[in-house]
mmCIF file with all atom_site columns, C-alpha atoms and ligand atoms in Angstrom:
data_model
loop_
_atom_site.group_PDB
_atom_site.id
_atom_site.type_symbol
_atom_site.label_atom_id
_atom_site.label_alt_id
_atom_site.label_comp_id
_atom_site.label_asym_id
_atom_site.label_entity_id
_atom_site.label_seq_id
_atom_site.pdbx_PDB_ins_code
_atom_site.Cartn_x
_atom_site.Cartn_y
_atom_site.Cartn_z
_atom_site.occupancy
_atom_site.B_iso_or_equiv
_atom_site.pdbx_formal_charge
_atom_site.auth_seq_id
_atom_site.auth_comp_id
_atom_site.auth_asym_id
_atom_site.auth_atom_id
_atom_site.pdbx_PDB_model_num
ATOM   1   C  CA  . MET A 1 1   ? 0.000   0.000  0.000   1.00 0.00 ? 1   MET A CA  1
ATOM   2   C  CA  . ASN A 1 2   ? 2.817   2.433  0.855   1.00 0.00 ? 2   ASN A CA  1
ATOM   3   C  CA  . GLN A 1 3   ? 4.555   1.575  -2.426  1.00 0.00 ? 3   GLN A CA  1
ATOM   4   C  CA  . GLN A 1 4   ? 1.313   2.235  -4.302  1.00 0.00 ? 4   GLN A CA  1
ATOM   5   C  CA  . ARG A 1 5   ? 0.922   5.626  -2.603  1.00 0.00 ? 5   ARG A CA  1
ATOM   6   C  CA  . HIS A 1 6   ? 4.527   6.452  -3.383  1.00 0.00 ? 6   HIS A CA  1
ATOM   7   C  CA  . ASN A 1 7   ? 3.998   5.573  -7.068  1.00 0.00 ? 7   ASN A CA  1
ATOM   8   C  CA  . LEU A 1 8   ? 0.838   7.675  -7.219  1.00 0.00 ? 8   LEU A CA  1
ATOM   9   C  CA  . LYS A 1 9   ? 2.667   10.656 -5.733  1.00 0.00 ? 9   LYS A CA  1
ATOM   10  C  CA  . LEU A 1 10  ? 5.449   10.229 -8.298  1.00 0.00 ? 10  LEU A CA  1
ATOM   11  C  CA  . LEU A 1 11  ? 2.921   10.136 -11.157 1.00 0.00 ? 11  LEU A CA  1
ATOM   12  C  CA  . GLU A 1 12  ? 1.140   13.182 -9.771  1.00 0.00 ? 12  GLU A CA  1
ATOM   13  C  CA  . ALA A 1 13  ? 4.418   15.092 -9.475  1.00 0.00 ? 13  ALA A CA  1
ATOM   14  C  CA  . GLN A 1 14  ? 5.311   14.187 -13.083 1.00 0.00 ? 14  GLN A CA  1
ATOM   15  C  CA  . SER A 1 15  ? 1.924   15.379 -14.297 1.00 0.00 ? 15  SER A CA  1
ATOM   16  C  CA  . HIS A 1 16  ? 2.261   18.702 -12.509 1.00 0.00 ? 16  HIS A CA  1
ATOM   17  C  CA  . ASN A 1 17  ? 5.895   19.426 -13.213 1.00 0.00 ? 17  ASN A CA  1
ATOM   18  C  CA  . SER A 1 18  ? 6.281   18.795 -16.916 1.00 0.00 ? 18  SER A CA  1
ATOM   19  C  CA  . MET A 1 19  ? 4.565   20.150 -20.013 1.00 0.00 ? 19  MET A CA  1
ATOM   20  C  CA  . LEU A 1 20  ? 2.919   17.867 -22.504 1.00 0.00 ? 20  LEU A CA  1
ATOM   21  C  CA  . GLU A 1 21  ? 3.404   18.405 -26.203 1.00 0.00 ? 21  GLU A CA  1
ATOM   22  C  CA  . THR A 1 22  ? 0.264   19.132 -28.161 1.00 0.00 ? 22  THR A CA  1
ATOM   23  C  CA  . LEU A 1 23  ? 0.398   17.967 -31.764 1.00 0.00 ? 23  LEU A CA  1
ATOM   24  C  CA  . PHE A 1 24  ? -2.808  19.075 -33.416 1.00 0.00 ? 24  PHE A CA  1
ATOM   25  C  CA  . GLY A 1 25  ? -3.357  22.642 -32.249 1.00 0.00 ? 25  GLY A CA  1
ATOM   26  C  CA  . SER A 1 26  ? -6.901  22.228 -31.001 1.00 0.00 ? 26  SER A CA  1
ATOM   27  C  CA  . ASN A 1 27  ? -8.275  23.987 -27.903 1.00 0.00 ? 27  ASN A CA  1
ATOM   28  C  CA  . TRP A 1 28  ? -9.467  20.677 -26.508 1.00 0.00 ? 28  TRP A CA  1
ATOM   29  C  CA  . GLU A 1 29  ? -6.051  19.061 -26.843 1.00 0.00 ? 29  GLU A CA  1
ATOM   30  C  CA  . ALA A 1 30  ? -4.405  22.000 -25.061 1.00 0.00 ? 30  ALA A CA  1
ATOM   31  C  CA  . TYR A 1 31  ? -7.044  21.866 -22.321 1.00 0.00 ? 31  TYR A CA  1
ATOM   32  C  CA  . ALA A 1 32  ? -6.596  18.096 -21.981 1.00 0.00 ? 32  ALA A CA  1
ATOM   33  C  CA  . ALA A 1 33  ? -2.858  18.664 -21.484 1.00 0.00 ? 33  ALA A CA  1
ATOM   34  C  CA  . LYS A 1 34  ? -3.701  20.967 -18.578 1.00 0.00 ? 34  LYS A CA  1
ATOM   35  C  CA  . VAL A 1 35  ? -6.245  18.801 -16.793 1.00 0.00 ? 35  VAL A CA  1
ATOM   36  C  CA  . TYR A 1 36  ? -5.416  15.142 -17.503 1.00 0.00 ? 36  TYR A CA  1
ATOM   37  C  CA  . THR A 1 37  ? -2.609  13.055 -16.087 1.00 0.00 ? 37  THR A CA  1
ATOM   38  C  CA  . HIS A 1 38  ? 0.067   12.241 -18.645 1.00 0.00 ? 38  HIS A CA  1
ATOM   39  C  CA  . GLU A 1 39  ? -1.122  8.718  -19.295 1.00 0.00 ? 39  GLU A CA  1
ATOM   40  C  CA  . VAL A 1 40  ? -4.726  9.759  -19.883 1.00 0.00 ? 40  VAL A CA  1
ATOM   41  C  CA  . PHE A 1 41  ? -3.648  12.728 -21.999 1.00 0.00 ? 41  PHE A CA  1
ATOM   42  C  CA  . PHE A 1 42  ? -1.819  10.375 -24.375 1.00 0.00 ? 42  PHE A CA  1
ATOM   43  C  CA  . ASP A 1 43  ? -4.969  8.240  -24.707 1.00 0.00 ? 43  ASP A CA  1
ATOM   44  C  CA  . PHE A 1 44  ? -6.978  11.415 -25.392 1.00 0.00 ? 44  PHE A CA  1
ATOM   45  C  CA  . GLN A 1 45  ? -4.404  12.525 -27.941 1.00 0.00 ? 45  GLN A CA  1
ATOM   46  C  CA  . GLU A 1 46  ? -4.805  9.200  -29.770 1.00 0.00 ? 46  GLU A CA  1
ATOM   47  C  CA  . GLU A 1 47  ? -8.506  9.995  -30.115 1.00 0.00 ? 47  GLU A CA  1
ATOM   48  C  CA  . VAL A 1 48  ? -7.666  13.449 -31.487 1.00 0.00 ? 48  VAL A CA  1
ATOM   49  C  CA  . LYS A 1 49  ? -5.263  11.847 -33.972 1.00 0.00 ? 49  LYS A CA  1
ATOM   50  C  CA  . PHE A 1 50  ? -8.072  9.636  -35.311 1.00 0.00 ? 50  PHE A CA  1
ATOM   51  C  CA  . LEU A 1 51  ? -10.294 12.650 -35.601 1.00 0.00 ? 51  LEU A CA  1
ATOM   52  C  CA  . VAL A 1 52  ? -7.787  14.690 -37.569 1.00 0.00 ? 52  VAL A CA  1
ATOM   53  C  CA  . ASN A 1 53  ? -7.033  11.874 -39.961 1.00 0.00 ? 53  ASN A CA  1
ATOM   54  C  CA  . ALA A 1 54  ? -10.304 10.239 -40.733 1.00 0.00 ? 54  ALA A CA  1
ATOM   55  C  CA  . CYS A 1 55  ? -13.449 11.554 -39.078 1.00 0.00 ? 55  CYS A CA  1
ATOM   56  C  CA  . SER A 1 56  ? -16.406 13.265 -40.723 1.00 0.00 ? 56  SER A CA  1
ATOM   57  C  CA  . VAL A 1 57  ? -20.083 13.937 -40.132 1.00 0.00 ? 57  VAL A CA  1
ATOM   58  C  CA  . CYS A 1 58  ? -22.161 12.122 -42.719 1.00 0.00 ? 58  CYS A CA  1
ATOM   59  C  CA  . GLY A 1 59  ? -25.622 12.941 -41.422 1.00 0.00 ? 59  GLY A CA  1
ATOM   60  C  CA  . TYR A 1 60  ? -27.632 14.632 -38.710 1.00 0.00 ? 60  TYR A CA  1
ATOM   61  C  CA  . THR A 1 61  ? -31.193 15.320 -37.697 1.00 0.00 ? 61  THR A CA  1
ATOM   62  C  CA  . PRO A 1 62  ? -32.422 18.942 -37.890 1.00 0.00 ? 62  PRO A CA  1
ATOM   63  C  CA  . PRO A 1 63  ? -30.941 20.940 -34.989 1.00 0.00 ? 63  PRO A CA  1
ATOM   64  C  CA  . ASP A 1 64  ? -33.318 20.771 -32.023 1.00 0.00 ? 64  ASP A CA  1
ATOM   65  C  CA  . LEU A 1 65  ? -33.040 20.217 -28.295 1.00 0.00 ? 65  LEU A CA  1
ATOM   66  C  CA  . VAL A 1 66  ? -31.615 16.806 -29.117 1.00 0.00 ? 66  VAL A CA  1
ATOM   67  C  CA  . THR A 1 67  ? -29.666 16.347 -32.302 1.00 0.00 ? 67  THR A CA  1
ATOM   68  C  CA  . ASN A 1 68  ? -28.550 12.969 -33.575 1.00 0.00 ? 68  ASN A CA  1
ATOM   69  C  CA  . PHE A 1 69  ? -25.400 12.896 -35.651 1.00 0.00 ? 69  PHE A CA  1
ATOM   70  C  CA  . GLU A 1 70  ? -23.937 10.136 -37.720 1.00 0.00 ? 70  GLU A CA  1
ATOM   71  C  CA  . VAL A 1 71  ? -20.159 10.262 -37.647 1.00 0.00 ? 71  VAL A CA  1
ATOM   72  C  CA  . SER A 1 72  ? -18.067 8.289  -40.084 1.00 0.00 ? 72  SER A CA  1
ATOM   73  C  CA  . ILE A 1 73  ? -14.475 7.273  -39.485 1.00 0.00 ? 73  ILE A CA  1
ATOM   74  C  CA  . VAL A 1 74  ? -11.929 5.265  -41.401 1.00 0.00 ? 74  VAL A CA  1
ATOM   75  C  CA  . GLU A 1 75  ? -10.877 2.267  -39.368 1.00 0.00 ? 75  GLU A CA  1
ATOM   76  C  CA  . ASP A 1 76  ? -9.089  -0.931 -40.320 1.00 0.00 ? 76  ASP A CA  1
ATOM   77  C  CA  . ALA A 1 77  ? -8.071  -1.398 -43.943 1.00 0.00 ? 77  ALA A CA  1
ATOM   78  C  CA  . ASN A 1 78  ? -9.646  1.877  -45.049 1.00 0.00 ? 78  ASN A CA  1
ATOM   79  C  CA  . LYS A 1 79  ? -13.156 0.690  -44.228 1.00 0.00 ? 79  LYS A CA  1
ATOM   80  C  CA  . ARG A 1 80  ? -15.477 3.393  -42.972 1.00 0.00 ? 80  ARG A CA  1
ATOM   81  C  CA  . LYS A 1 81  ? -17.553 2.742  -39.905 1.00 0.00 ? 81  LYS A CA  1
ATOM   82  C  CA  . ARG A 1 82  ? -20.459 4.892  -38.729 1.00 0.00 ? 82  ARG A CA  1
ATOM   83  C  CA  . TYR A 1 83  ? -21.386 5.810  -35.170 1.00 0.00 ? 83  TYR A CA  1
ATOM   84  C  CA  . ALA A 1 84  ? -24.500 7.527  -33.841 1.00 0.00 ? 84  ALA A CA  1
ATOM   85  C  CA  . VAL A 1 85  ? -23.822 10.470 -31.523 1.00 0.00 ? 85  VAL A CA  1
ATOM   86  C  CA  . GLU A 1 86  ? -26.661 12.039 -29.536 1.00 0.00 ? 86  GLU A CA  1
ATOM   87  C  CA  . TYR A 1 87  ? -26.251 15.607 -28.330 1.00 0.00 ? 87  TYR A CA  1
ATOM   88  C  CA  . ASN A 1 88  ? -28.642 17.454 -26.008 1.00 0.00 ? 88  ASN A CA  1
ATOM   89  C  CA  . ARG A 1 89  ? -28.162 21.202 -26.292 1.00 0.00 ? 89  ARG A CA  1
ATOM   90  C  CA  . ARG A 1 90  ? -29.777 22.102 -22.940 1.00 0.00 ? 90  ARG A CA  1
ATOM   91  C  CA  . THR A 1 91  ? -28.115 19.514 -20.691 1.00 0.00 ? 91  THR A CA  1
ATOM   92  C  CA  . MET A 1 92  ? -24.915 19.263 -22.771 1.00 0.00 ? 92  MET A CA  1
ATOM   93  C  CA  . TYR A 1 93  ? -25.391 15.500 -22.529 1.00 0.00 ? 93  TYR A CA  1
ATOM   94  C  CA  . VAL A 1 94  ? -23.574 13.694 -25.292 1.00 0.00 ? 94  VAL A CA  1
ATOM   95  C  CA  . CYS A 1 95  ? -23.455 9.983  -25.932 1.00 0.00 ? 95  CYS A CA  1
ATOM   96  C  CA  . CYS A 1 96  ? -21.852 7.888  -28.655 1.00 0.00 ? 96  CYS A CA  1
ATOM   97  C  CA  . ALA A 1 97  ? -22.746 4.384  -29.769 1.00 0.00 ? 97  ALA A CA  1
ATOM   98  C  CA  . CYS A 1 98  ? -19.121 3.287  -29.415 1.00 0.00 ? 98  CYS A CA  1
ATOM   99  C  CA  . LYS A 1 99  ? -19.433 3.804  -25.602 1.00 0.00 ? 99  LYS A CA  1
ATOM   100 C  CA  . LEU A 1 100 ? -15.752 4.625  -25.117 1.00 0.00 ? 100 LEU A CA  1
ATOM   101 C  CA  . PHE A 1 101 ? -16.556 7.212  -22.457 1.00 0.00 ? 101 PHE A CA  1
ATOM   102 C  CA  . GLU A 1 102 ? -18.712 4.744  -20.529 1.00 0.00 ? 102 GLU A CA  1
ATOM   103 C  CA  . ARG A 1 103 ? -15.964 2.081  -20.733 1.00 0.00 ? 103 ARG A CA  1
ATOM   104 C  CA  . LYS A 1 104 ? -12.787 4.140  -20.175 1.00 0.00 ? 104 LYS A CA  1
ATOM   105 C  CA  . GLY A 1 105 ? -13.856 7.612  -19.077 1.00 0.00 ? 105 GLY A CA  1
ATOM   106 C  CA  . ILE A 1 106 ? -12.245 9.260  -22.110 1.00 0.00 ? 106 ILE A CA  1
ATOM   107 C  CA  . LEU A 1 107 ? -14.251 10.995 -24.818 1.00 0.00 ? 107 LEU A CA  1
ATOM   108 C  CA  . CYS A 1 108 ? -14.108 9.246  -28.186 1.00 0.00 ? 108 CYS A CA  1
ATOM   109 C  CA  . ASN A 1 109 ? -13.079 10.975 -31.396 1.00 0.00 ? 109 ASN A CA  1
ATOM   110 C  CA  . HIS A 1 110 ? -16.718 10.940 -32.578 1.00 0.00 ? 110 HIS A CA  1
ATOM   111 C  CA  . ILE A 1 111 ? -17.846 13.055 -29.611 1.00 0.00 ? 111 ILE A CA  1
ATOM   112 C  CA  . ILE A 1 112 ? -14.764 15.275 -29.842 1.00 0.00 ? 112 ILE A CA  1
ATOM   113 C  CA  . TRP A 1 113 ? -15.572 15.877 -33.504 1.00 0.00 ? 113 TRP A CA  1
ATOM   114 C  CA  . ILE A 1 114 ? -19.146 16.956 -32.706 1.00 0.00 ? 114 ILE A CA  1
ATOM   115 C  CA  . CYS A 1 115 ? -18.508 18.919 -29.503 1.00 0.00 ? 115 CYS A CA  1
ATOM   116 C  CA  . SER A 1 116 ? -15.137 20.597 -29.918 1.00 0.00 ? 116 SER A CA  1
ATOM   117 C  CA  . GLY A 1 117 ? -16.777 23.136 -32.226 1.00 0.00 ? 117 GLY A CA  1
ATOM   118 C  CA  . LYS A 1 118 ? -19.550 23.787 -29.706 1.00 0.00 ? 118 LYS A CA  1
ATOM   119 C  CA  . PHE A 1 119 ? -17.502 24.241 -26.518 1.00 0.00 ? 119 PHE A CA  1
ATOM   120 C  CA  . LYS A 1 120 ? -14.221 26.057 -26.038 1.00 0.00 ? 120 LYS A CA  1
ATOM   121 C  CA  . GLU A 1 121 ? -13.074 23.510 -23.474 1.00 0.00 ? 121 GLU A CA  1
ATOM   122 C  CA  . ILE A 1 122 ? -13.999 19.953 -22.569 1.00 0.00 ? 122 ILE A CA  1
ATOM   123 C  CA  . PRO A 1 123 ? -17.142 20.239 -20.401 1.00 0.00 ? 123 PRO A CA  1
ATOM   124 C  CA  . GLU A 1 124 ? -16.251 19.516 -16.793 1.00 0.00 ? 124 GLU A CA  1
ATOM   125 C  CA  . LYS A 1 125 ? -18.745 16.666 -16.538 1.00 0.00 ? 125 LYS A CA  1
ATOM   126 C  CA  . TYR A 1 126 ? -16.706 14.775 -19.161 1.00 0.00 ? 126 TYR A CA  1
ATOM   127 C  CA  . ILE A 1 127 ? -13.450 15.009 -17.260 1.00 0.00 ? 127 ILE A CA  1
ATOM   128 C  CA  . MET A 1 128 ? -13.465 12.026 -14.949 1.00 0.00 ? 128 MET A CA  1
ATOM   129 C  CA  . ARG A 1 129 ? -12.113 13.045 -11.583 1.00 0.00 ? 129 ARG A CA  1
ATOM   130 C  CA  . ARG A 1 130 ? -9.938  9.950  -11.393 1.00 0.00 ? 130 ARG A CA  1
ATOM   131 C  CA  . TRP A 1 131 ? -8.117  10.986 -14.607 1.00 0.00 ? 131 TRP A CA  1
ATOM   132 C  CA  . SER A 1 132 ? -7.445  14.570 -13.560 1.00 0.00 ? 132 SER A CA  1
ATOM   133 C  CA  . LYS A 1 133 ? -4.175  15.886 -12.231 1.00 0.00 ? 133 LYS A CA  1
ATOM   134 C  CA  . ASN A 1 134 ? -5.918  17.034 -9.073  1.00 0.00 ? 134 ASN A CA  1
ATOM   135 C  CA  . ALA A 1 135 ? -7.436  13.667 -8.172  1.00 0.00 ? 135 ALA A CA  1
ATOM   136 C  CA  . LEU A 1 136 ? -5.003  13.085 -5.307  1.00 0.00 ? 136 LEU A CA  1
ATOM   137 C  CA  . ARG A 1 137 ? -5.020  16.658 -4.085  1.00 0.00 ? 137 ARG A CA  1
ATOM   138 C  CA  . ASN A 1 138 ? -8.752  16.841 -3.456  1.00 0.00 ? 138 ASN A CA  1
ATOM   139 C  CA  . PRO A 1 139 ? -9.796  13.638 -1.697  1.00 0.00 ? 139 PRO A CA  1
ATOM   140 C  CA  . VAL A 1 140 ? -13.466 12.670 -1.853  1.00 0.00 ? 140 VAL A CA  1
HETATM 141 ZN ZN1 . ZN  B 2 .   ? -17.670 7.240  -30.262 1.00 0.00 ? 201 ZN  B ZN1 1
#
């Protein structure tokens, strides 16, 4: 247990004391570098990389309180796969059929594609406390 605490403190110190390199110049990537631990930032950056290379919106319902988007992305062997993304304008609730956020607590490239143009920064409710740099500083 002491070793585990020591390792966590080392990881926290690394996350606070060094700058992460952003590669794609997006506001969300820069914000992720500020709030996420290093390890989670690199996972987030992988999602941004997908987005930059191969993501596009191929359909959406007329803008309303809830808008459903269909996002297309090139995956294995240049095959395109489509994902449904639901976005609620009032609650800022967003959900993707790939369920990456529900599984890992990191927004998928499909949601980033839809929401990064709507919000300057990643909405706080989509930054899992356990993945933030301040997780150890502010105990529950
Ligand atoms: Zn997704």
